[in-house]
Amino acid sequence: MASSGGADTDTRDDVDPTHLREALGQFASGVTVVTTATGEQDDLDAHGMTANAFTSVSLRPALVLISVSNAATTHRRIAESGRYGISVLSADQKSLSEHFAGGAQRPDLVRFVWRDRLPLVADSLVQLTCTVRQSHPAGDHTVYIGAVDGLWNASGSPLVRYGKKMYILDISCQDGPSAPSRAEDALNGGQMGRPTYAR
């Protein structure tokens, strides 16, 4: 594509961390909980954090990517264990997203299923177990590229983050585009499977 070569005369917004976070929040994304486990074989402790910095990297081989703050406890625990799980949250798991983001703590609502020795959020839409293949320092974060060891997929409506709010996508609508609506705080109850800590 040809370019006029003229100077960029647009006034640019400041790229400070707060402004950058707000700007990137305009990119709607799904919501995941990244989990890992540390400890001895018969006494594993679960740990998780909410994250939307998650994406597919490759289908062959099956690789996915997460980006974790170096200040997060999850970063240290993944570096120690070399493995992590991904749970893609469903529309009715908003309270869990807040719990694992360090917001309102509701450990009574947390239920894990354990697969491949990794904790995964029960009733989530997608569950992946991964082994770290590469890690790359990237500013104040670390990028972990993981090989997908296991995959479990369910059906339902996803939880979506846009700006500072959570929404649901009504995928049951077949006659036209899905209409987003505010997510409810309701969460299916259940007993906590293992200890859990946010961030």
CSV table of C-alpha atoms in Angstrom, one decimal:
chain,number,residue,atom,x,y,z
A,1,MET,CA,0.0,0.0,0.0
A,2,ALA,CA,1.4,3.4,-1.0
A,3,SER,CA,2.1,6.0,1.6
A,4,SER,CA,2.2,9.8,1.3
A,5,GLY,CA,5.3,9.9,3.5
A,6,GLY,CA,3.9,12.9,5.3
A,7,ALA,CA,4.7,13.6,8.9
A,8,ASP,CA,2.4,12.3,11.6
A,9,THR,CA,0.7,15.4,12.9
A,10,ASP,CA,-1.8,13.6,15.2
A,11,THR,CA,-1.6,14.4,18.8
A,12,ARG,CA,-0.7,11.2,20.6
A,13,ASP,CA,-2.1,10.1,23.9
A,14,ASP,CA,0.4,9.5,26.7
A,15,VAL,CA,1.5,5.9,27.1
A,16,ASP,CA,1.6,5.7,30.8
A,17,PRO,CA,0.6,2.4,32.5
A,18,THR,CA,-2.8,3.6,33.6
A,19,HIS,CA,-3.7,5.0,30.2
A,20,LEU,CA,-2.4,1.9,28.5
A,21,ARG,CA,-4.5,-0.4,30.7
A,22,GLU,CA,-7.6,1.7,30.0
A,23,ALA,CA,-6.9,1.7,26.2
A,24,LEU,CA,-6.2,-2.0,26.0
A,25,GLY,CA,-9.4,-2.7,28.0
A,26,GLN,CA,-11.3,-1.7,24.8
A,27,PHE,CA,-10.2,-5.0,23.3
A,28,ALA,CA,-12.9,-7.4,24.4
A,29,SER,CA,-11.6,-10.7,25.5
A,30,GLY,CA,-12.6,-13.9,27.3
A,31,VAL,CA,-11.7,-14.4,30.9
A,32,THR,CA,-9.5,-17.2,32.2
A,33,VAL,CA,-8.1,-18.5,35.5
A,34,VAL,CA,-4.5,-19.6,35.3
A,35,THR,CA,-3.7,-22.2,37.8
A,36,THR,CA,-0.7,-24.2,39.0
A,37,ALA,CA,0.1,-26.6,41.9
A,38,THR,CA,3.1,-26.7,44.1
A,39,GLY,CA,4.1,-29.1,46.9
A,40,GLU,CA,4.7,-32.8,47.4
A,41,GLN,CA,3.0,-35.4,45.3
A,42,ASP,CA,0.4,-36.3,47.9
A,43,ASP,CA,0.0,-32.8,49.3
A,44,LEU,CA,-0.4,-30.4,46.4
A,45,ASP,CA,-1.5,-26.8,46.9
A,46,ALA,CA,-3.6,-25.1,44.2
A,47,HIS,CA,-2.9,-21.5,43.3
A,48,GLY,CA,-4.7,-19.3,40.7
A,49,MET,CA,-5.1,-15.9,39.2
A,50,THR,CA,-7.6,-14.3,36.8
A,51,ALA,CA,-6.0,-13.4,33.4
A,52,ASN,CA,-7.1,-12.3,30.0
A,53,ALA,CA,-3.5,-12.3,28.5
A,54,PHE,CA,-4.0,-15.7,27.0
A,55,THR,CA,-3.9,-16.7,23.3
A,56,SER,CA,-3.4,-19.7,21.0
A,57,VAL,CA,0.1,-19.8,19.4
A,58,SER,CA,0.1,-23.0,17.3
A,59,LEU,CA,-2.1,-25.9,16.4
A,60,ARG,CA,0.7,-28.3,15.4
A,61,PRO,CA,2.2,-28.6,17.8
A,62,ALA,CA,-0.5,-27.5,20.2
A,63,LEU,CA,0.8,-24.4,22.0
A,64,VAL,CA,-0.8,-21.6,24.0
A,65,LEU,CA,0.6,-18.5,25.6
A,66,ILE,CA,0.0,-16.6,28.9
A,67,SER,CA,1.6,-13.4,30.1
A,68,VAL,CA,2.1,-13.1,33.9
A,69,SER,CA,3.2,-10.2,36.0
A,70,ASN,CA,6.6,-10.7,37.5
A,71,ALA,CA,5.2,-9.4,40.8
A,72,ALA,CA,2.4,-12.0,40.9
A,73,THR,CA,2.9,-15.1,43.1
A,74,THR,CA,1.6,-17.1,40.2
A,75,HIS,CA,4.8,-16.2,38.2
A,76,ARG,CA,7.0,-17.7,40.9
A,77,ARG,CA,4.9,-20.8,41.2
A,78,ILE,CA,4.7,-21.5,37.5
A,79,ALA,CA,8.5,-21.0,37.3
A,80,GLU,CA,8.8,-23.5,40.1
A,81,SER,CA,6.4,-26.2,38.8
A,82,GLY,CA,6.9,-25.8,35.1
A,83,ARG,CA,3.2,-26.4,34.5
A,84,TYR,CA,0.0,-24.5,34.4
A,85,GLY,CA,-3.7,-24.9,33.8
A,86,ILE,CA,-6.1,-22.7,31.9
A,87,SER,CA,-9.9,-22.5,32.7
A,88,VAL,CA,-12.0,-20.4,30.4
A,89,LEU,CA,-14.8,-19.1,32.6
A,90,SER,CA,-18.5,-19.4,31.8
A,91,ALA,CA,-21.1,-16.6,32.0
A,92,ASP,CA,-22.1,-17.5,35.6
A,93,GLN,CA,-18.6,-17.5,37.0
A,94,LYS,CA,-18.1,-13.7,37.5
A,95,SER,CA,-17.7,-14.1,41.2
A,96,LEU,CA,-14.8,-16.6,40.6
A,97,SER,CA,-13.1,-14.1,38.3
A,98,GLU,CA,-13.2,-11.5,41.0
A,99,HIS,CA,-12.0,-14.0,43.6
A,100,PHE,CA,-8.9,-15.0,41.6
A,101,ALA,CA,-8.2,-11.3,40.7
A,102,GLY,CA,-7.8,-10.5,44.3
A,103,GLY,CA,-11.1,-8.8,44.7
A,104,ALA,CA,-14.0,-10.1,46.8
A,105,GLN,CA,-12.7,-13.3,48.3
A,106,ARG,CA,-15.2,-16.2,48.1
A,107,PRO,CA,-13.2,-19.4,48.8
A,108,ASP,CA,-16.4,-21.1,49.7
A,109,LEU,CA,-17.5,-20.9,46.0
A,110,VAL,CA,-14.2,-22.4,44.6
A,111,ARG,CA,-14.4,-25.9,43.3
A,112,PHE,CA,-11.5,-27.6,41.5
A,113,VAL,CA,-11.2,-30.6,39.4
A,114,TRP,CA,-7.8,-32.2,39.2
A,115,ARG,CA,-6.5,-33.3,35.8
A,116,ASP,CA,-2.9,-34.3,35.0
A,117,ARG,CA,-2.0,-33.2,38.5
A,118,LEU,CA,-3.2,-29.7,37.9
A,119,PRO,CA,-6.2,-27.9,39.4
A,120,LEU,CA,-8.8,-26.6,37.0
A,121,VAL,CA,-11.9,-24.5,37.8
A,122,ALA,CA,-15.0,-26.8,37.9
A,123,ASP,CA,-17.8,-26.1,35.4
A,124,SER,CA,-15.6,-23.8,33.2
A,125,LEU,CA,-16.1,-23.8,29.5
A,126,VAL,CA,-12.7,-25.0,28.5
A,127,GLN,CA,-9.9,-26.6,30.6
A,128,LEU,CA,-6.3,-27.0,29.4
A,129,THR,CA,-3.4,-28.6,31.1
A,130,CYS,CA,0.0,-27.3,29.9
A,131,THR,CA,3.7,-27.8,30.3
A,132,VAL,CA,6.0,-24.8,29.9
A,133,ARG,CA,8.2,-25.1,26.8
A,134,GLN,CA,9.6,-21.6,26.7
A,135,SER,CA,9.6,-18.6,29.0
A,136,HIS,CA,10.5,-15.1,27.9
A,137,PRO,CA,11.1,-12.0,30.0
A,138,ALA,CA,9.0,-9.2,28.6
A,139,GLY,CA,9.2,-5.9,30.5
A,140,ASP,CA,7.4,-6.3,33.9
A,141,HIS,CA,5.8,-9.6,32.7
A,142,THR,CA,7.0,-13.1,31.7
A,143,VAL,CA,5.5,-14.8,28.7
A,144,TYR,CA,5.0,-18.6,29.2
A,145,ILE,CA,4.5,-20.7,26.1
A,146,GLY,CA,3.0,-24.0,27.1
A,147,ALA,CA,2.4,-27.3,25.2
A,148,VAL,CA,-1.2,-28.4,25.7
A,149,ASP,CA,-1.1,-31.8,27.3
A,150,GLY,CA,-4.9,-32.2,27.8
A,151,LEU,CA,-8.1,-30.5,26.6
A,152,TRP,CA,-11.6,-30.7,28.0
A,153,ASN,CA,-14.4,-28.7,26.3
A,154,ALA,CA,-18.0,-27.9,27.3
A,155,SER,CA,-20.8,-25.8,25.8
A,156,GLY,CA,-22.3,-22.6,27.2
A,157,SER,CA,-22.0,-18.9,27.2
A,158,PRO,CA,-18.6,-17.3,27.9
A,159,LEU,CA,-17.7,-14.5,30.4
A,160,VAL,CA,-16.3,-11.5,28.5
A,161,ARG,CA,-14.4,-8.6,29.8
A,162,TYR,CA,-14.7,-5.2,28.1
A,163,GLY,CA,-13.3,-2.1,29.8
A,164,LYS,CA,-13.7,-2.6,33.5
A,165,LYS,CA,-16.9,-4.6,33.3
A,166,MET,CA,-17.9,-8.2,32.7
A,167,TYR,CA,-20.5,-9.2,30.1
A,168,ILE,CA,-22.1,-12.4,28.8
A,169,LEU,CA,-22.6,-13.4,25.2
A,170,ASP,CA,-26.0,-14.9,24.5
A,171,ILE,CA,-24.8,-17.5,22.0
A,172,SER,CA,-28.3,-19.1,22.1
A,173,CYS,CA,-29.5,-16.5,19.6
A,174,GLN,CA,-29.5,-18.1,16.1
A,175,ASP,CA,-31.2,-15.4,14.0
A,176,GLY,CA,-28.7,-12.6,14.3
A,177,PRO,CA,-25.5,-11.4,16.1
A,178,SER,CA,-25.2,-12.1,19.8
A,179,ALA,CA,-26.2,-9.3,22.1
A,180,PRO,CA,-23.9,-8.7,25.2
A,181,SER,CA,-25.5,-8.1,28.6
A,182,ARG,CA,-24.2,-7.5,32.1
A,183,ALA,CA,-23.2,-10.7,33.8
A,184,GLU,CA,-25.0,-11.8,36.9
A,185,ASP,CA,-23.2,-12.4,40.2
A,186,ALA,CA,-24.8,-15.8,40.6
A,187,LEU,CA,-22.4,-18.8,40.8
A,188,ASN,CA,-23.3,-22.4,41.2
A,189,GLY,CA,-22.5,-23.4,44.7
A,190,GLY,CA,-20.2,-26.2,45.7
A,191,GLN,CA,-17.5,-27.3,48.1
A,192,MET,CA,-13.9,-26.1,47.7
A,193,GLY,CA,-11.8,-29.0,46.4
A,194,ARG,CA,-8.4,-27.7,47.5
A,195,PRO,CA,-6.8,-24.6,49.1
A,196,THR,CA,-6.7,-21.6,46.8
A,197,TYR,CA,-5.1,-18.2,46.8
A,198,ALA,CA,-5.7,-15.2,44.6
A,199,ARG,CA,-2.6,-13.9,42.9
